[in-house]
Short mmCIF file of C-alpha atoms in Angstrom, two decimals:
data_model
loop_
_atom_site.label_atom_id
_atom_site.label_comp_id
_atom_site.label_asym_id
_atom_site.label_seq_id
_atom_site.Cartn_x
_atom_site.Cartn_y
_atom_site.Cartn_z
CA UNK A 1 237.21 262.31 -51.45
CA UNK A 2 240.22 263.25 -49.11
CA UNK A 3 243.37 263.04 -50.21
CA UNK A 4 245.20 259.59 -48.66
CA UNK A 5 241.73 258.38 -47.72
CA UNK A 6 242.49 255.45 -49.89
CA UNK A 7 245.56 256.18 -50.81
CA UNK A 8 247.15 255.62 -46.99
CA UNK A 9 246.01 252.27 -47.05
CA UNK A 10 249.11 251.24 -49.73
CA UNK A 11 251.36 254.11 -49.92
CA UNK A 12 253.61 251.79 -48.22
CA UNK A 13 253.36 249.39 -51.05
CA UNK A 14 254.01 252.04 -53.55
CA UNK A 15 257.16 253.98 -52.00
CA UNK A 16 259.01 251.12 -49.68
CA UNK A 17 260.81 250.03 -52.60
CA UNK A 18 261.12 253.66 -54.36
CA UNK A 19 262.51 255.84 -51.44
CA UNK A 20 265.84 255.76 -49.70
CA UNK A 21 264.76 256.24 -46.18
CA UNK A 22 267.99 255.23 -44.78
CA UNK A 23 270.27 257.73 -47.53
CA UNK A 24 267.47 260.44 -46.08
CA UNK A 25 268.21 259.24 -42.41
CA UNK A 26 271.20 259.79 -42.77
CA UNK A 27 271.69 263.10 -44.55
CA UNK A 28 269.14 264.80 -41.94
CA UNK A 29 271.64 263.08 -38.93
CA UNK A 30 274.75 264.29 -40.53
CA UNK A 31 273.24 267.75 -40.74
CA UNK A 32 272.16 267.97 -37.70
CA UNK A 33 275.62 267.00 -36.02
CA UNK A 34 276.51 270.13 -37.31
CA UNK A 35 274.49 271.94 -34.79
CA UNK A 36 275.60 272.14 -31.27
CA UNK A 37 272.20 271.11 -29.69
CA UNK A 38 271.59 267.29 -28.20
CA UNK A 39 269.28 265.28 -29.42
CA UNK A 40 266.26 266.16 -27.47
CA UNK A 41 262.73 266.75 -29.33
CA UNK A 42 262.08 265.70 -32.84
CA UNK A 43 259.00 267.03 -35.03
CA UNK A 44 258.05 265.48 -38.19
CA UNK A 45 255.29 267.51 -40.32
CA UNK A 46 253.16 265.37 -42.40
CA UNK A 47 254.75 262.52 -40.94
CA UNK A 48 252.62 260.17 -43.29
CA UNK A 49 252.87 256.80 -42.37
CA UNK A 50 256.11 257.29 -40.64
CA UNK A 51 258.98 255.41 -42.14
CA UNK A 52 261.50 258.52 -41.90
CA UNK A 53 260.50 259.55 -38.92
CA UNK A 54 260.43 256.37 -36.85
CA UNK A 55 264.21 255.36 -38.16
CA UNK A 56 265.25 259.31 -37.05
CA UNK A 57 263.24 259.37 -33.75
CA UNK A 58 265.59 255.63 -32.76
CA UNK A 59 268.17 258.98 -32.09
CA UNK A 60 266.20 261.49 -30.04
CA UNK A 61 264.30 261.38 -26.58
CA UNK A 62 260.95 262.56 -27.90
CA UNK A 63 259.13 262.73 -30.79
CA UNK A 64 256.41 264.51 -32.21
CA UNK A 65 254.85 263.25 -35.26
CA UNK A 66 251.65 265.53 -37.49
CA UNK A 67 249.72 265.35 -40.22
CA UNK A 68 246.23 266.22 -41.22
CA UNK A 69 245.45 262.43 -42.17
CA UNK A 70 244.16 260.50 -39.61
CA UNK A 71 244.58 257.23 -41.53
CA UNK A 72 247.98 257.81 -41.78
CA UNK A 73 248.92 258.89 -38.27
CA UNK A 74 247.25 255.56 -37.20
CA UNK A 75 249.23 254.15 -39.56
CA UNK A 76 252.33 255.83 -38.26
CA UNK A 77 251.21 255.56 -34.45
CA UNK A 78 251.34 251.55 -35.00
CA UNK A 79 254.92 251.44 -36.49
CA UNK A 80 256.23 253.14 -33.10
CA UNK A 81 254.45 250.78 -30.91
CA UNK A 82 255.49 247.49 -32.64
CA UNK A 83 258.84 249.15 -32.07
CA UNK A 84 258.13 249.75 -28.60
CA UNK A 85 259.20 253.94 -29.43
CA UNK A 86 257.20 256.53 -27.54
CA UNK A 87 256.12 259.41 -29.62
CA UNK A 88 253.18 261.95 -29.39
CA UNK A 89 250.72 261.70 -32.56
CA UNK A 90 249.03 265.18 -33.39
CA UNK A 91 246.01 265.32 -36.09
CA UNK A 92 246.76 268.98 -37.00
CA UNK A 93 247.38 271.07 -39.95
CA UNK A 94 251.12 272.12 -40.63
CA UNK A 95 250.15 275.73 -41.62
CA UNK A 96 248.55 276.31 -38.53
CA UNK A 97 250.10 274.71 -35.07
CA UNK A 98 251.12 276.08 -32.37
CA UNK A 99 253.16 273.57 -30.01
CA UNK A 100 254.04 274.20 -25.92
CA UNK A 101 257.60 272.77 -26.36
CA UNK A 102 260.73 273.71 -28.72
CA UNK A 103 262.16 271.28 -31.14
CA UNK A 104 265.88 271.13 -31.77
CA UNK A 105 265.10 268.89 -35.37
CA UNK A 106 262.00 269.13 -37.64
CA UNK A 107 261.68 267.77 -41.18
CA UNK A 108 259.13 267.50 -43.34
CA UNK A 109 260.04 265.58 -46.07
CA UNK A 110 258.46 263.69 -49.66
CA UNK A 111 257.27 266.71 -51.01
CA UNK A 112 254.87 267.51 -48.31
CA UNK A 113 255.63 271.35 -48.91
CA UNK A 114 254.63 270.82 -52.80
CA UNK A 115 250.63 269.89 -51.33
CA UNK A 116 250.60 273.95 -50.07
CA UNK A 117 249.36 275.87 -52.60
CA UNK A 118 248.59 278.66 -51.31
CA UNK A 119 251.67 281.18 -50.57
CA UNK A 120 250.79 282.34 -47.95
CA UNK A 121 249.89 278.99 -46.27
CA UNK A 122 253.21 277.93 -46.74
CA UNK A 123 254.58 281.07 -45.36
CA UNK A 124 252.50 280.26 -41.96
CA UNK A 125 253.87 276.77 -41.97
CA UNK A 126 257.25 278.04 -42.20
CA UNK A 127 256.34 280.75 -39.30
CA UNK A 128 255.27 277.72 -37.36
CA UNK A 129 258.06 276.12 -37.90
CA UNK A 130 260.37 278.67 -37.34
CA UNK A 131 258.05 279.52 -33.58
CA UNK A 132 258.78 275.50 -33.01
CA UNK A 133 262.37 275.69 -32.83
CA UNK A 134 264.69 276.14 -29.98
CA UNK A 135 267.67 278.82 -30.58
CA UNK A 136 269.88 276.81 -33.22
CA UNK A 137 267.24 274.43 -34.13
CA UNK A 138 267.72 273.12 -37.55
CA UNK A 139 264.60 272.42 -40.27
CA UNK A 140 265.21 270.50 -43.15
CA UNK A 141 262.59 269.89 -45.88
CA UNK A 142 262.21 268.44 -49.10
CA UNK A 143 260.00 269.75 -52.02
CA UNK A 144 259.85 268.34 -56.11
CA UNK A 145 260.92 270.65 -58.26
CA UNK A 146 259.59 272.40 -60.97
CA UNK A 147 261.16 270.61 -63.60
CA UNK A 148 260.00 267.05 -62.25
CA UNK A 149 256.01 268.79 -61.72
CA UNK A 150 255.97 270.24 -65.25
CA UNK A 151 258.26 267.40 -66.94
CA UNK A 152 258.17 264.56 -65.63
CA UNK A 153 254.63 264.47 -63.82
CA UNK A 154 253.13 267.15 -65.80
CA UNK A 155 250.31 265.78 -68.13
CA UNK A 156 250.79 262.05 -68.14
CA UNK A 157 249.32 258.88 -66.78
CA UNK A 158 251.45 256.08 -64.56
CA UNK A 159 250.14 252.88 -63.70
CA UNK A 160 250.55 250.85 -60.60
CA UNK A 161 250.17 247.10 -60.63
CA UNK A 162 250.08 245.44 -56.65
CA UNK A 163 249.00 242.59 -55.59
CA UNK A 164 246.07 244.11 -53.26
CA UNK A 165 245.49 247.17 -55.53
CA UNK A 166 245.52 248.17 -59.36
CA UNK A 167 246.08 252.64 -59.72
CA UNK A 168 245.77 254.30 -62.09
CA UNK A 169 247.27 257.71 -61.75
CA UNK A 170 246.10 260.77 -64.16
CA UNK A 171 247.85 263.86 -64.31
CA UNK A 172 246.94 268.07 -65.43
CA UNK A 173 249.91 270.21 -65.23
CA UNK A 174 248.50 274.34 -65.70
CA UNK A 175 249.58 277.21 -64.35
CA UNK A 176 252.32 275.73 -62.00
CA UNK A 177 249.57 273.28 -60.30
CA UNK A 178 249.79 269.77 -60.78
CA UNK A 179 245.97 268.06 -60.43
CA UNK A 180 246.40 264.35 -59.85
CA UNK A 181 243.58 261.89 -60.29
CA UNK A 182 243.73 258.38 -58.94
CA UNK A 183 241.94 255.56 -59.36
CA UNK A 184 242.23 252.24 -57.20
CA UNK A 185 240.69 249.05 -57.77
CA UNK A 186 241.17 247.18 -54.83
CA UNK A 187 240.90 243.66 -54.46
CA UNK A 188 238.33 241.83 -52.66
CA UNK A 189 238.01 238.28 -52.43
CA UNK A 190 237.16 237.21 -56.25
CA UNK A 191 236.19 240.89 -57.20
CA UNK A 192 237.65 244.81 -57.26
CA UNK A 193 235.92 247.73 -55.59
CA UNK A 194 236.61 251.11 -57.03
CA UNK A 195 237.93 254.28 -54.99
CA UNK A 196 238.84 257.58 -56.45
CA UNK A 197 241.39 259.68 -54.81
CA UNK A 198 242.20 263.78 -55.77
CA UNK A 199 245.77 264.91 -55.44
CA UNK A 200 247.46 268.44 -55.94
CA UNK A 201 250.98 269.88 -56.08
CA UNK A 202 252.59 273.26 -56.40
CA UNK A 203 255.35 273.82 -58.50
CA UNK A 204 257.50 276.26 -56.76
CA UNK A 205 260.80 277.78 -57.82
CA UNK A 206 264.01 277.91 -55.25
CA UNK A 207 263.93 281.82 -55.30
CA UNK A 208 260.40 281.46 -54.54
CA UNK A 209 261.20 279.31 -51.22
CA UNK A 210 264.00 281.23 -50.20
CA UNK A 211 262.34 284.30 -49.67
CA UNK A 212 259.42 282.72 -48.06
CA UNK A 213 261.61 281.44 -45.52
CA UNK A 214 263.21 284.81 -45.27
CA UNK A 215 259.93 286.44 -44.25
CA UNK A 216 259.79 283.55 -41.79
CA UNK A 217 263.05 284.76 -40.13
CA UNK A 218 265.13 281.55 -41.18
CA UNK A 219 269.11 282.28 -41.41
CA UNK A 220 271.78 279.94 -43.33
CA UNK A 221 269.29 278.74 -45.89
CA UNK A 222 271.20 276.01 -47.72
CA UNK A 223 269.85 273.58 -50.18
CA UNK A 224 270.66 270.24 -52.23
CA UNK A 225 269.94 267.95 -54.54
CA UNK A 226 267.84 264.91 -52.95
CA UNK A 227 269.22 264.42 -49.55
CA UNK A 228 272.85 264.61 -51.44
CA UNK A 229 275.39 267.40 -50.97
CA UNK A 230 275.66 267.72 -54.77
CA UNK A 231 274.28 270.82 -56.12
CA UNK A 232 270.94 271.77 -57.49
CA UNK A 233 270.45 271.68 -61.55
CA UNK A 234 268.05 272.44 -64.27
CA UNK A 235 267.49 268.37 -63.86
CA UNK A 236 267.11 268.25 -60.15
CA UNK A 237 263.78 266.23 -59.25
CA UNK A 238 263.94 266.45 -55.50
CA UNK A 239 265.57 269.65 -53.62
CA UNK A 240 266.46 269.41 -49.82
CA UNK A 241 266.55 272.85 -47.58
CA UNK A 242 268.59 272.80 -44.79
CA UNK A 243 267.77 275.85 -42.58
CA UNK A 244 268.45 277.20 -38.98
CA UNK A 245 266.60 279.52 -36.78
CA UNK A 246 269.46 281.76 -35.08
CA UNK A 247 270.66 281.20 -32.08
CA UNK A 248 270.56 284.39 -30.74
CA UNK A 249 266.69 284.36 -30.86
#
């Protein structure tokens, strides 16, 4: 089965309550201040089910939101229009889009970068990227690091209790790849119906990254831990890039 198939259907109810969109909102704002572009066009890859991107599109004039799930653009396109927010909604992969406008932002952020894990994937989606900026655009990113994949994920099993759904969530860590195996029994009515969902995850180190994004022509590569200006350690679970394309280009 296809990865967020099912899973689209709550991620809300799993992650509302676990992620700091606004602390995120806010870092990727404060960063991009820094540039001296206006706040024209936004792109969010693997814009999910849209919770980042609709609070950070509230400060631009266009939006631009992607992802290879259809479930959860729908999910996403629905947000925007109960908030009356025009935005374009794109059912394409990140590693391989090609866009007829520049983009002064784009993020793409909850480990969406860890799901490529293929090198040389990533290194297209970073080309892309890079191809999707205006002069001085800025792209900031978020990936898990290795220590949370192989520690703290790695081979172990996490349970999820919701009222609509029950998960359970198995986990094989080898060879840098994380395989994650879910299970959902979802209520209905008086009884549960089962759904099985496959996951996977890279585990990629920063020097790794860096010199992907090198080949990629970024500049200025900069990077945190989790949307925090506080630097990167051997415990570090979430690692934010901050990058530019140069604005000479």
């Amino acid at each position: 089965m296809y990865s967020y198939e099912i899973l689209s259907n709550f991620y809300d109810d799993f992650l509302l309550n676990e992620v700091d969109y606004e602390k995120y909102k806010e870092f990727i704002l404060n960063e991009f201040k820094k540039t001296s572009l206006n706040f024209n066009n936004y792109l969010d890859l693997a814009c999910g089910t849209g919770n980042l991107s609709l609070l950070i599109s509230e400060n631009f004039k266009k939006t631009t939101c992607i992802d290879i799930s259809e479930n959860m653009l729908s999910i996403a396109y629905n947000k925007f229009l109960d908030k009356r927010i025009p935005a374009s909604f794109l059912n394409i992969d990140i590693c391989d889009f090609s866009l007829n406008e520049e983009f002064s932002l784009v993020t793409c952020c909850l480990d969406s970068i860890n799901y490529i894990l293929d090198e040389g994937d990533l290194l297209d989606c970073f080309k892309c990227t890079y191809d999707s900026l205006e002069p001085g655009g800025v792209f900031i990113f978020d990936m898990n690091s290795k220590h949370k994949i192989k520690d703290e994920l790695g081979n172990n099993v996490f349970i999820f209790d919701e009222e609509k759904v029950f998960c359970i969530w198995e986990n094989e860590y080898e060879d840098d790849v994380l395989d994650m195996y879910l299970t959902f029994f979802v209520k209905e009515g008086n009884n549960y119906k089962r759904f099985e969902e496959y996951h996977s995850e890279r585990a990629y180190d920063v020097s790794e990254i860096e010199s992907l994004l090198k080949k990629a022509k970024f500049s200025d590569i900069k990077y945190f831990n989790d949307y925090s200006y506080d630097e990167v350690t051997e415990d570090s679970s979430r690692i934010t890039f901050v990058v530019r394309k140069q604005e000479n280009q």
